[in-house]
Amino acid sequence: MIRLLAIATSGVVVAALALYFFARSVRRSSMFFPLRYPQGDWDTSRFPIQPDEQWITTPDGVRLDAWLFRARTANAPLLVYYHGNGGNIGERGPMASNLAARGVSLLLFDWRGYGKSEGAPEENALFIDALAAYDYAQRLSSDLSLYGESLGGPYAAYVARTRGARCVIIENSFPSLRELGNAIYAPVPVGWTAPRALTTVRWLNEAGVPVLVMHGKPDQVIPFRLGLSLYEQLRVKKEMLVSETSGHCEIANTEGARYYDTVTRFIAAAPPKSALYHVRSNGSIPLHPL
């Protein structure tokens, strides 16, 4: 009996370790799909507002490429945009320019390894990029709003919790990496291996700022139920835009005026950062299991 129990226990341990390393391999191989320059759409001539190219240097010495779209409106709010795991800033340019034309300035940057940015993407390193982009934007405005698209969602949430923000907009994202892994790889409980990683909901609740959640029901990458779960778990002032027709990160294109009106109104209605929040962290980067 003791021998059988030992064998069974060993089997459980081996299975758990196999699952852990399988999940870690999946995360490393499937989280990032960067397009490096000159791949992508870099023609800005058709934009209603042209971007100024900026370079952001991270604390570990990586140079990140960014576009700054300046609204013509005096004292326009500034939005820092954390894009998802595919493509680069080129494909987000039309959206950013249209927001600027509607009175919202926007800093759109590429993660390390994307577009013209140096380095290679890696889950923990993106926390460094996220904070560096915020700190760069704070030279331009002390009252920042944050936008997290897909995988950019948890990073925007972390920055809001760490640095503060006027409000946060989350598009087609997820409550945590644990819930995402369990949903995508069901019935294999991959999320078990990442109980504390990319905890979007927890960080947003700790930030305590207004949150706009947007998600398309036909999303083929991050199921709509995860966006709804994220919204339902929020314990802050919140709003949700549901699209009946938008796939993954397509809301700006498919919803058009409804999208732009919702985003600009939500930012304008949020109280200034100084009225809501004071920084309660030293900005150190958390250690997350990979």
PDB file of C-alpha atoms in Angstrom:
ATOM      1  CA  MET A   1       0.000   0.000   0.000  1.00  0.00           C
ATOM      2  CA  ILE A   2       2.825   2.417   0.907  1.00  0.00           C
ATOM      3  CA  ARG A   3       4.598   1.583  -2.348  1.00  0.00           C
ATOM      4  CA  LEU A   4       1.415   2.210  -4.357  1.00  0.00           C
ATOM      5  CA  LEU A   5       0.881   5.507  -2.560  1.00  0.00           C
ATOM      6  CA  ALA A   6       4.466   6.566  -3.303  1.00  0.00           C
ATOM      7  CA  ILE A   7       4.050   5.651  -6.973  1.00  0.00           C
ATOM      8  CA  ALA A   8       0.773   7.571  -7.178  1.00  0.00           C
ATOM      9  CA  THR A   9       2.301  10.601  -5.471  1.00  0.00           C
ATOM     10  CA  SER A  10       5.276  10.534  -7.818  1.00  0.00           C
ATOM     11  CA  GLY A  11       2.910  10.333 -10.779  1.00  0.00           C
ATOM     12  CA  VAL A  12       1.019  13.401  -9.609  1.00  0.00           C
ATOM     13  CA  VAL A  13       4.263  15.343  -9.141  1.00  0.00           C
ATOM     14  CA  VAL A  14       5.543  14.329 -12.588  1.00  0.00           C
ATOM     15  CA  ALA A  15       2.223  15.252 -14.196  1.00  0.00           C
ATOM     16  CA  ALA A  16       2.207  18.614 -12.427  1.00  0.00           C
ATOM     17  CA  LEU A  17       5.769  19.375 -13.542  1.00  0.00           C
ATOM     18  CA  ALA A  18       4.961  18.333 -17.113  1.00  0.00           C
ATOM     19  CA  LEU A  19       1.934  20.607 -17.113  1.00  0.00           C
ATOM     20  CA  TYR A  20       3.995  23.482 -15.733  1.00  0.00           C
ATOM     21  CA  PHE A  21       6.716  23.196 -18.371  1.00  0.00           C
ATOM     22  CA  PHE A  22       4.132  22.658 -21.118  1.00  0.00           C
ATOM     23  CA  ALA A  23       2.301  25.806 -20.082  1.00  0.00           C
ATOM     24  CA  ARG A  24       5.529  27.804 -19.835  1.00  0.00           C
ATOM     25  CA  SER A  25       6.500  26.652 -23.332  1.00  0.00           C
ATOM     26  CA  VAL A  26       3.082  27.594 -24.682  1.00  0.00           C
ATOM     27  CA  ARG A  27       3.305  31.048 -23.129  1.00  0.00           C
ATOM     28  CA  ARG A  28       6.754  31.728 -24.499  1.00  0.00           C
ATOM     29  CA  SER A  29       5.968  30.481 -28.014  1.00  0.00           C
ATOM     30  CA  SER A  30       2.460  31.849 -28.517  1.00  0.00           C
ATOM     31  CA  MET A  31       2.242  35.149 -26.628  1.00  0.00           C
ATOM     32  CA  PHE A  32       4.089  37.392 -29.077  1.00  0.00           C
ATOM     33  CA  PHE A  33       3.648  37.908 -32.818  1.00  0.00           C
ATOM     34  CA  PRO A  34       5.640  41.043 -33.613  1.00  0.00           C
ATOM     35  CA  LEU A  35       5.985  42.636 -37.038  1.00  0.00           C
ATOM     36  CA  ARG A  36       9.440  44.172 -37.419  1.00  0.00           C
ATOM     37  CA  TYR A  37      10.019  47.239 -39.567  1.00  0.00           C
ATOM     38  CA  PRO A  38       9.600  47.541 -42.556  1.00  0.00           C
ATOM     39  CA  GLN A  39       6.761  45.039 -42.208  1.00  0.00           C
ATOM     40  CA  GLY A  40       3.417  46.691 -41.565  1.00  0.00           C
ATOM     41  CA  ASP A  41       1.760  49.915 -42.714  1.00  0.00           C
ATOM     42  CA  TRP A  42       4.062  52.905 -42.159  1.00  0.00           C
ATOM     43  CA  ASP A  43       2.396  55.347 -44.576  1.00  0.00           C
ATOM     44  CA  THR A  44       0.930  58.139 -42.437  1.00  0.00           C
ATOM     45  CA  SER A  45       0.140  60.517 -45.309  1.00  0.00           C
ATOM     46  CA  ARG A  46      -3.590  59.770 -45.201  1.00  0.00           C
ATOM     47  CA  PHE A  47      -3.951  60.451 -41.461  1.00  0.00           C
ATOM     48  CA  PRO A  48      -6.014  63.502 -40.436  1.00  0.00           C
ATOM     49  CA  ILE A  49      -3.314  64.328 -37.857  1.00  0.00           C
ATOM     50  CA  GLN A  50       0.307  63.403 -38.497  1.00  0.00           C
ATOM     51  CA  PRO A  51       2.367  61.818 -35.700  1.00  0.00           C
ATOM     52  CA  ASP A  52       5.685  63.040 -34.347  1.00  0.00           C
ATOM     53  CA  GLU A  53       8.140  60.155 -33.999  1.00  0.00           C
ATOM     54  CA  GLN A  54       9.531  59.796 -30.480  1.00  0.00           C
ATOM     55  CA  TRP A  55      12.132  57.490 -28.914  1.00  0.00           C
ATOM     56  CA  ILE A  56      11.721  56.137 -25.393  1.00  0.00           C
ATOM     57  CA  THR A  57      14.735  54.640 -23.594  1.00  0.00           C
ATOM     58  CA  THR A  58      13.864  52.083 -20.928  1.00  0.00           C
ATOM     59  CA  PRO A  59      15.806  51.748 -17.640  1.00  0.00           C
ATOM     60  CA  ASP A  60      17.565  48.668 -19.061  1.00  0.00           C
ATOM     61  CA  GLY A  61      18.706  50.592 -22.131  1.00  0.00           C
ATOM     62  CA  VAL A  62      16.236  49.427 -24.801  1.00  0.00           C
ATOM     63  CA  ARG A  63      15.022  52.087 -27.270  1.00  0.00           C
ATOM     64  CA  LEU A  64      11.306  51.981 -28.063  1.00  0.00           C
ATOM     65  CA  ASP A  65       9.800  53.654 -31.110  1.00  0.00           C
ATOM     66  CA  ALA A  66       6.665  55.741 -30.567  1.00  0.00           C
ATOM     67  CA  TRP A  67       4.255  58.018 -32.400  1.00  0.00           C
ATOM     68  CA  LEU A  68       2.848  61.051 -30.614  1.00  0.00           C
ATOM     69  CA  PHE A  69      -0.429  62.338 -32.019  1.00  0.00           C
ATOM     70  CA  ARG A  70      -1.125  65.860 -30.753  1.00  0.00           C
ATOM     71  CA  ALA A  71      -4.749  66.975 -30.695  1.00  0.00           C
ATOM     72  CA  ARG A  72      -5.317  70.548 -31.810  1.00  0.00           C
ATOM     73  CA  THR A  73      -7.562  71.182 -28.801  1.00  0.00           C
ATOM     74  CA  ALA A  74      -6.004  73.253 -26.022  1.00  0.00           C
ATOM     75  CA  ASN A  75      -5.276  71.200 -22.869  1.00  0.00           C
ATOM     76  CA  ALA A  76      -6.289  67.996 -24.636  1.00  0.00           C
ATOM     77  CA  PRO A  77      -6.150  64.825 -22.493  1.00  0.00           C
ATOM     78  CA  LEU A  78      -3.243  62.479 -23.212  1.00  0.00           C
ATOM     79  CA  LEU A  79      -3.854  58.749 -23.682  1.00  0.00           C
ATOM     80  CA  VAL A  80      -1.021  56.197 -23.457  1.00  0.00           C
ATOM     81  CA  TYR A  81      -1.806  53.209 -25.695  1.00  0.00           C
ATOM     82  CA  TYR A  82      -0.556  49.695 -24.840  1.00  0.00           C
ATOM     83  CA  HIS A  83      -1.182  47.576 -27.916  1.00  0.00           C
ATOM     84  CA  GLY A  84      -1.655  43.839 -28.162  1.00  0.00           C
ATOM     85  CA  ASN A  85       0.709  41.011 -28.998  1.00  0.00           C
ATOM     86  CA  GLY A  86       0.434  41.184 -32.806  1.00  0.00           C
ATOM     87  CA  GLY A  87       1.598  43.616 -35.483  1.00  0.00           C
ATOM     88  CA  ASN A  88       3.059  47.002 -34.587  1.00  0.00           C
ATOM     89  CA  ILE A  89       2.062  50.664 -34.254  1.00  0.00           C
ATOM     90  CA  GLY A  90       1.481  50.996 -37.998  1.00  0.00           C
ATOM     91  CA  GLU A  91      -1.851  49.211 -37.973  1.00  0.00           C
ATOM     92  CA  ARG A  92      -3.035  51.254 -34.948  1.00  0.00           C
ATOM     93  CA  GLY A  93      -2.088  54.565 -36.554  1.00  0.00           C
ATOM     94  CA  PRO A  94      -5.460  55.350 -38.191  1.00  0.00           C
ATOM     95  CA  MET A  95      -7.313  54.846 -34.895  1.00  0.00           C
ATOM     96  CA  ALA A  96      -4.821  56.999 -32.997  1.00  0.00           C
ATOM     97  CA  SER A  97      -4.991  59.792 -35.546  1.00  0.00           C
ATOM     98  CA  ASN A  98      -8.789  59.757 -35.540  1.00  0.00           C
ATOM     99  CA  LEU A  99      -8.847  60.033 -31.753  1.00  0.00           C
ATOM    100  CA  ALA A 100      -6.466  62.987 -31.955  1.00  0.00           C
ATOM    101  CA  ALA A 101      -8.750  64.610 -34.528  1.00  0.00           C
ATOM    102  CA  ARG A 102     -11.533  64.275 -31.945  1.00  0.00           C
ATOM    103  CA  GLY A 103      -9.584  66.016 -29.190  1.00  0.00           C
ATOM    104  CA  VAL A 104      -7.593  63.238 -27.470  1.00  0.00           C
ATOM    105  CA  SER A 105      -3.799  63.302 -27.807  1.00  0.00           C
ATOM    106  CA  LEU A 106      -2.248  59.847 -27.902  1.00  0.00           C
ATOM    107  CA  LEU A 107       1.160  58.258 -27.327  1.00  0.00           C
ATOM    108  CA  LEU A 108       1.324  55.018 -29.305  1.00  0.00           C
ATOM    109  CA  PHE A 109       4.508  52.981 -28.849  1.00  0.00           C
ATOM    110  CA  ASP A 110       5.895  49.622 -29.910  1.00  0.00           C
ATOM    111  CA  TRP A 111       6.957  47.050 -27.347  1.00  0.00           C
ATOM    112  CA  ARG A 112      10.545  45.842 -27.507  1.00  0.00           C
ATOM    113  CA  GLY A 113      10.944  43.614 -30.553  1.00  0.00           C
ATOM    114  CA  TYR A 114       8.042  45.232 -32.435  1.00  0.00           C
ATOM    115  CA  GLY A 115       8.323  47.645 -35.369  1.00  0.00           C
ATOM    116  CA  LYS A 116      11.482  49.737 -35.048  1.00  0.00           C
ATOM    117  CA  SER A 117      11.903  49.084 -31.321  1.00  0.00           C
ATOM    118  CA  GLU A 118      15.020  47.305 -30.144  1.00  0.00           C
ATOM    119  CA  GLY A 119      15.210  44.080 -28.185  1.00  0.00           C
ATOM    120  CA  ALA A 120      12.917  41.052 -28.052  1.00  0.00           C
ATOM    121  CA  PRO A 121       9.515  40.705 -26.338  1.00  0.00           C
ATOM    122  CA  GLU A 122       9.276  38.793 -23.090  1.00  0.00           C
ATOM    123  CA  GLU A 123       6.493  38.797 -20.498  1.00  0.00           C
ATOM    124  CA  ASN A 124       8.359  40.392 -17.601  1.00  0.00           C
ATOM    125  CA  ALA A 125      10.346  42.829 -19.755  1.00  0.00           C
ATOM    126  CA  LEU A 126       7.124  44.380 -21.023  1.00  0.00           C
ATOM    127  CA  PHE A 127       6.464  45.709 -17.517  1.00  0.00           C
ATOM    128  CA  ILE A 128       9.625  47.779 -17.950  1.00  0.00           C
ATOM    129  CA  ASP A 129       8.410  49.062 -21.317  1.00  0.00           C
ATOM    130  CA  ALA A 130       4.963  49.869 -19.945  1.00  0.00           C
ATOM    131  CA  LEU A 131       6.324  51.981 -17.093  1.00  0.00           C
ATOM    132  CA  ALA A 132       8.883  53.662 -19.365  1.00  0.00           C
ATOM    133  CA  ALA A 133       6.160  54.754 -21.794  1.00  0.00           C
ATOM    134  CA  TYR A 134       4.099  56.175 -18.933  1.00  0.00           C
ATOM    135  CA  ASP A 135       7.050  58.029 -17.446  1.00  0.00           C
ATOM    136  CA  TYR A 136       7.885  59.490 -20.866  1.00  0.00           C
ATOM    137  CA  ALA A 137       4.279  60.618 -21.362  1.00  0.00           C
ATOM    138  CA  GLN A 138       4.254  62.210 -17.925  1.00  0.00           C
ATOM    139  CA  ARG A 139       6.805  64.727 -19.178  1.00  0.00           C
ATOM    140  CA  LEU A 140       4.052  65.960 -21.488  1.00  0.00           C
ATOM    141  CA  SER A 141       1.092  65.743 -19.091  1.00  0.00           C
ATOM    142  CA  SER A 142       0.624  64.890 -15.420  1.00  0.00           C
ATOM    143  CA  ASP A 143      -2.967  63.744 -16.060  1.00  0.00           C
ATOM    144  CA  LEU A 144      -2.777  60.573 -18.144  1.00  0.00           C
ATOM    145  CA  SER A 145      -5.372  58.051 -19.265  1.00  0.00           C
ATOM    146  CA  LEU A 146      -4.371  54.514 -20.235  1.00  0.00           C
ATOM    147  CA  TYR A 147      -5.578  52.166 -22.981  1.00  0.00           C
ATOM    148  CA  GLY A 148      -4.877  48.426 -22.939  1.00  0.00           C
ATOM    149  CA  GLU A 149      -5.615  46.409 -26.071  1.00  0.00           C
ATOM    150  CA  SER A 150      -5.714  42.614 -25.711  1.00  0.00           C
ATOM    151  CA  LEU A 151      -2.391  41.568 -24.108  1.00  0.00           C
ATOM    152  CA  GLY A 152      -1.765  45.257 -23.435  1.00  0.00           C
ATOM    153  CA  GLY A 153      -4.710  45.200 -21.007  1.00  0.00           C
ATOM    154  CA  PRO A 154      -2.908  43.765 -17.949  1.00  0.00           C
ATOM    155  CA  TYR A 155       0.082  46.038 -18.538  1.00  0.00           C
ATOM    156  CA  ALA A 156      -2.157  49.116 -18.648  1.00  0.00           C
ATOM    157  CA  ALA A 157      -3.843  47.861 -15.471  1.00  0.00           C
ATOM    158  CA  TYR A 158      -0.498  47.378 -13.736  1.00  0.00           C
ATOM    159  CA  VAL A 159       0.653  50.882 -14.663  1.00  0.00           C
ATOM    160  CA  ALA A 160      -2.615  52.356 -13.378  1.00  0.00           C
ATOM    161  CA  ARG A 161      -2.122  50.541 -10.092  1.00  0.00           C
ATOM    162  CA  THR A 162       1.560  51.535  -9.850  1.00  0.00           C
ATOM    163  CA  ARG A 163       1.618  55.072 -11.223  1.00  0.00           C
ATOM    164  CA  GLY A 164      -2.009  56.181 -11.222  1.00  0.00           C
ATOM    165  CA  ALA A 165      -4.242  57.330 -14.074  1.00  0.00           C
ATOM    166  CA  ARG A 166      -7.300  59.396 -14.882  1.00  0.00           C
ATOM    167  CA  CYS A 167      -9.059  56.287 -16.218  1.00  0.00           C
ATOM    168  CA  VAL A 168      -8.322  53.014 -18.000  1.00  0.00           C
ATOM    169  CA  ILE A 169      -9.817  51.638 -21.217  1.00  0.00           C
ATOM    170  CA  ILE A 170      -9.584  47.880 -21.778  1.00  0.00           C
ATOM    171  CA  GLU A 171     -10.305  46.415 -25.228  1.00  0.00           C
ATOM    172  CA  ASN A 172     -10.714  42.685 -25.916  1.00  0.00           C
ATOM    173  CA  SER A 173      -8.666  41.593 -22.901  1.00  0.00           C
ATOM    174  CA  PHE A 174      -8.968  39.122 -20.020  1.00  0.00           C
ATOM    175  CA  PRO A 175      -9.276  39.064 -16.194  1.00  0.00           C
ATOM    176  CA  SER A 176      -5.973  37.217 -15.632  1.00  0.00           C
ATOM    177  CA  LEU A 177      -3.549  34.946 -17.448  1.00  0.00           C
ATOM    178  CA  ARG A 178      -4.840  32.073 -15.333  1.00  0.00           C
ATOM    179  CA  GLU A 179      -8.401  32.520 -16.620  1.00  0.00           C
ATOM    180  CA  LEU A 180      -7.186  33.025 -20.188  1.00  0.00           C
ATOM    181  CA  GLY A 181      -5.088  29.861 -20.128  1.00  0.00           C
ATOM    182  CA  ASN A 182      -7.919  27.778 -18.694  1.00  0.00           C
ATOM    183  CA  ALA A 183     -10.322  29.095 -21.339  1.00  0.00           C
ATOM    184  CA  ILE A 184      -8.082  28.640 -24.364  1.00  0.00           C
ATOM    185  CA  TYR A 185      -6.550  25.263 -23.488  1.00  0.00           C
ATOM    186  CA  ALA A 186      -9.561  23.635 -21.802  1.00  0.00           C
ATOM    187  CA  PRO A 187      -9.860  20.980 -20.509  1.00  0.00           C
ATOM    188  CA  VAL A 188      -6.114  21.177 -19.686  1.00  0.00           C
ATOM    189  CA  PRO A 189      -5.875  23.522 -16.644  1.00  0.00           C
ATOM    190  CA  VAL A 190      -2.924  25.498 -17.993  1.00  0.00           C
ATOM    191  CA  GLY A 191      -3.879  28.485 -15.854  1.00  0.00           C
ATOM    192  CA  TRP A 192      -2.845  26.544 -12.749  1.00  0.00           C
ATOM    193  CA  THR A 193       0.783  27.307 -13.614  1.00  0.00           C
ATOM    194  CA  ALA A 194       0.278  31.088 -13.564  1.00  0.00           C
ATOM    195  CA  PRO A 195      -1.873  31.933 -10.528  1.00  0.00           C
ATOM    196  CA  ARG A 196      -0.368  35.434 -10.056  1.00  0.00           C
ATOM    197  CA  ALA A 197       0.533  36.438 -13.613  1.00  0.00           C
ATOM    198  CA  LEU A 198      -1.085  39.341 -15.486  1.00  0.00           C
ATOM    199  CA  THR A 199      -3.885  39.816 -12.969  1.00  0.00           C
ATOM    200  CA  THR A 200      -5.759  42.531 -14.840  1.00  0.00           C
ATOM    201  CA  VAL A 201      -8.842  42.664 -12.610  1.00  0.00           C
ATOM    202  CA  ARG A 202      -6.910  42.737  -9.353  1.00  0.00           C
ATOM    203  CA  TRP A 203      -4.692  45.583 -10.518  1.00  0.00           C
ATOM    204  CA  LEU A 204      -7.627  47.606 -11.837  1.00  0.00           C
ATOM    205  CA  ASN A 205      -9.483  47.219  -8.563  1.00  0.00           C
ATOM    206  CA  GLU A 206      -6.379  48.248  -6.628  1.00  0.00           C
ATOM    207  CA  ALA A 207      -5.933  51.280  -8.887  1.00  0.00           C
ATOM    208  CA  GLY A 208      -9.456  52.399  -8.040  1.00  0.00           C
ATOM    209  CA  VAL A 209      -9.970  54.460 -11.215  1.00  0.00           C
ATOM    210  CA  PRO A 210     -12.895  54.376 -13.691  1.00  0.00           C
ATOM    211  CA  VAL A 211     -12.650  51.577 -16.263  1.00  0.00           C
ATOM    212  CA  LEU A 212     -14.241  51.238 -19.692  1.00  0.00           C
ATOM    213  CA  VAL A 213     -14.337  47.640 -20.938  1.00  0.00           C
ATOM    214  CA  MET A 214     -14.918  46.965 -24.652  1.00  0.00           C
ATOM    215  CA  HIS A 215     -15.320  43.537 -26.199  1.00  0.00           C
ATOM    216  CA  GLY A 216     -16.782  42.036 -29.367  1.00  0.00           C
ATOM    217  CA  LYS A 217     -19.038  39.019 -29.073  1.00  0.00           C
ATOM    218  CA  PRO A 218     -17.499  37.276 -32.132  1.00  0.00           C
ATOM    219  CA  ASP A 219     -13.935  37.641 -30.742  1.00  0.00           C
ATOM    220  CA  GLN A 220     -12.126  34.564 -32.015  1.00  0.00           C
ATOM    221  CA  VAL A 221      -8.962  35.062 -29.925  1.00  0.00           C
ATOM    222  CA  ILE A 222     -10.117  36.068 -26.438  1.00  0.00           C
ATOM    223  CA  PRO A 223     -13.662  34.780 -25.876  1.00  0.00           C
ATOM    224  CA  PHE A 224     -16.319  37.368 -25.063  1.00  0.00           C
ATOM    225  CA  ARG A 225     -17.092  35.573 -21.799  1.00  0.00           C
ATOM    226  CA  LEU A 226     -13.647  36.568 -20.512  1.00  0.00           C
ATOM    227  CA  GLY A 227     -14.278  40.236 -21.275  1.00  0.00           C
ATOM    228  CA  LEU A 228     -17.628  39.977 -19.523  1.00  0.00           C
ATOM    229  CA  SER A 229     -15.995  38.242 -16.551  1.00  0.00           C
ATOM    230  CA  LEU A 230     -13.430  41.035 -16.348  1.00  0.00           C
ATOM    231  CA  TYR A 231     -16.203  43.631 -16.283  1.00  0.00           C
ATOM    232  CA  GLU A 232     -18.284  41.785 -13.700  1.00  0.00           C
ATOM    233  CA  GLN A 233     -15.325  41.389 -11.314  1.00  0.00           C
ATOM    234  CA  LEU A 234     -14.503  45.101 -11.326  1.00  0.00           C
ATOM    235  CA  ARG A 235     -15.294  46.937  -8.087  1.00  0.00           C
ATOM    236  CA  VAL A 236     -14.727  50.428  -9.465  1.00  0.00           C
ATOM    237  CA  LYS A 237     -16.784  52.867 -11.500  1.00  0.00           C
ATOM    238  CA  LYS A 238     -17.181  51.036 -14.777  1.00  0.00           C
ATOM    239  CA  GLU A 239     -18.848  50.957 -18.165  1.00  0.00           C
ATOM    240  CA  MET A 240     -18.971  48.367 -20.945  1.00  0.00           C
ATOM    241  CA  LEU A 241     -19.264  48.668 -24.693  1.00  0.00           C
ATOM    242  CA  VAL A 242     -20.381  45.407 -26.315  1.00  0.00           C
ATOM    243  CA  SER A 243     -20.058  44.981 -30.060  1.00  0.00           C
ATOM    244  CA  GLU A 244     -22.246  42.429 -31.812  1.00  0.00           C
ATOM    245  CA  THR A 245     -20.076  42.389 -34.943  1.00  0.00           C
ATOM    246  CA  SER A 246     -16.437  43.015 -33.936  1.00  0.00           C
ATOM    247  CA  GLY A 247     -13.791  40.317 -33.964  1.00  0.00           C
ATOM    248  CA  HIS A 248     -10.574  40.605 -32.008  1.00  0.00           C
ATOM    249  CA  CYS A 249      -9.460  44.251 -31.713  1.00  0.00           C
ATOM    250  CA  GLU A 250     -11.748  45.377 -34.534  1.00  0.00           C
ATOM    251  CA  ILE A 251     -14.081  47.641 -32.578  1.00  0.00           C
ATOM    252  CA  ALA A 252     -12.661  50.918 -33.903  1.00  0.00           C
ATOM    253  CA  ASN A 253     -13.144  49.731 -37.478  1.00  0.00           C
ATOM    254  CA  THR A 254     -16.542  48.097 -37.139  1.00  0.00           C
ATOM    255  CA  GLU A 255     -18.233  50.467 -34.680  1.00  0.00           C
ATOM    256  CA  GLY A 256     -16.818  53.718 -36.063  1.00  0.00           C
ATOM    257  CA  ALA A 257     -18.478  56.765 -34.536  1.00  0.00           C
ATOM    258  CA  ARG A 258     -19.894  54.752 -31.626  1.00  0.00           C
ATOM    259  CA  TYR A 259     -16.380  53.705 -30.653  1.00  0.00           C
ATOM    260  CA  TYR A 260     -14.852  57.186 -30.904  1.00  0.00           C
ATOM    261  CA  ASP A 261     -17.773  58.863 -29.154  1.00  0.00           C
ATOM    262  CA  THR A 262     -17.641  56.358 -26.276  1.00  0.00           C
ATOM    263  CA  VAL A 263     -13.884  56.658 -25.749  1.00  0.00           C
ATOM    264  CA  THR A 264     -13.742  60.453 -25.898  1.00  0.00           C
ATOM    265  CA  ARG A 265     -16.802  60.857 -23.662  1.00  0.00           C
ATOM    266  CA  PHE A 266     -15.476  58.395 -21.088  1.00  0.00           C
ATOM    267  CA  ILE A 267     -12.112  60.153 -20.834  1.00  0.00           C
ATOM    268  CA  ALA A 268     -13.724  63.580 -20.603  1.00  0.00           C
ATOM    269  CA  ALA A 269     -16.097  62.435 -17.843  1.00  0.00           C
ATOM    270  CA  ALA A 270     -13.392  60.892 -15.648  1.00  0.00           C
ATOM    271  CA  PRO A 271     -12.088  63.106 -12.830  1.00  0.00           C
ATOM    272  CA  PRO A 272      -8.451  64.233 -13.090  1.00  0.00           C
ATOM    273  CA  LYS A 273      -5.840  61.831 -11.762  1.00  0.00           C
ATOM    274  CA  SER A 274      -4.853  64.188  -8.948  1.00  0.00           C
ATOM    275  CA  ALA A 275      -8.393  64.070  -7.576  1.00  0.00           C
ATOM    276  CA  LEU A 276      -8.419  60.284  -7.426  1.00  0.00           C
ATOM    277  CA  TYR A 277      -5.085  58.781  -6.737  1.00  0.00           C
ATOM    278  CA  HIS A 278      -1.675  59.052  -5.193  1.00  0.00           C
ATOM    279  CA  VAL A 279       1.193  56.723  -6.067  1.00  0.00           C
ATOM    280  CA  ARG A 280       1.462  53.926  -3.506  1.00  0.00           C
ATOM    281  CA  SER A 281       4.233  51.893  -5.073  1.00  0.00           C
ATOM    282  CA  ASN A 282       7.909  52.490  -5.688  1.00  0.00           C
ATOM    283  CA  GLY A 283       7.500  51.299  -9.255  1.00  0.00           C
ATOM    284  CA  SER A 284       9.516  48.098  -8.837  1.00  0.00           C
ATOM    285  CA  ILE A 285       8.826  45.337 -11.330  1.00  0.00           C
ATOM    286  CA  PRO A 286       7.015  42.310  -9.893  1.00  0.00           C
ATOM    287  CA  LEU A 287       8.398  38.818 -10.369  1.00  0.00           C
ATOM    288  CA  HIS A 288       5.857  36.809 -12.340  1.00  0.00           C
ATOM    289  CA  PRO A 289       6.208  33.107 -13.131  1.00  0.00           C
ATOM    290  CA  LEU A 290       6.999  32.533 -16.808  1.00  0.00           C
TER     291      LEU A 290
END
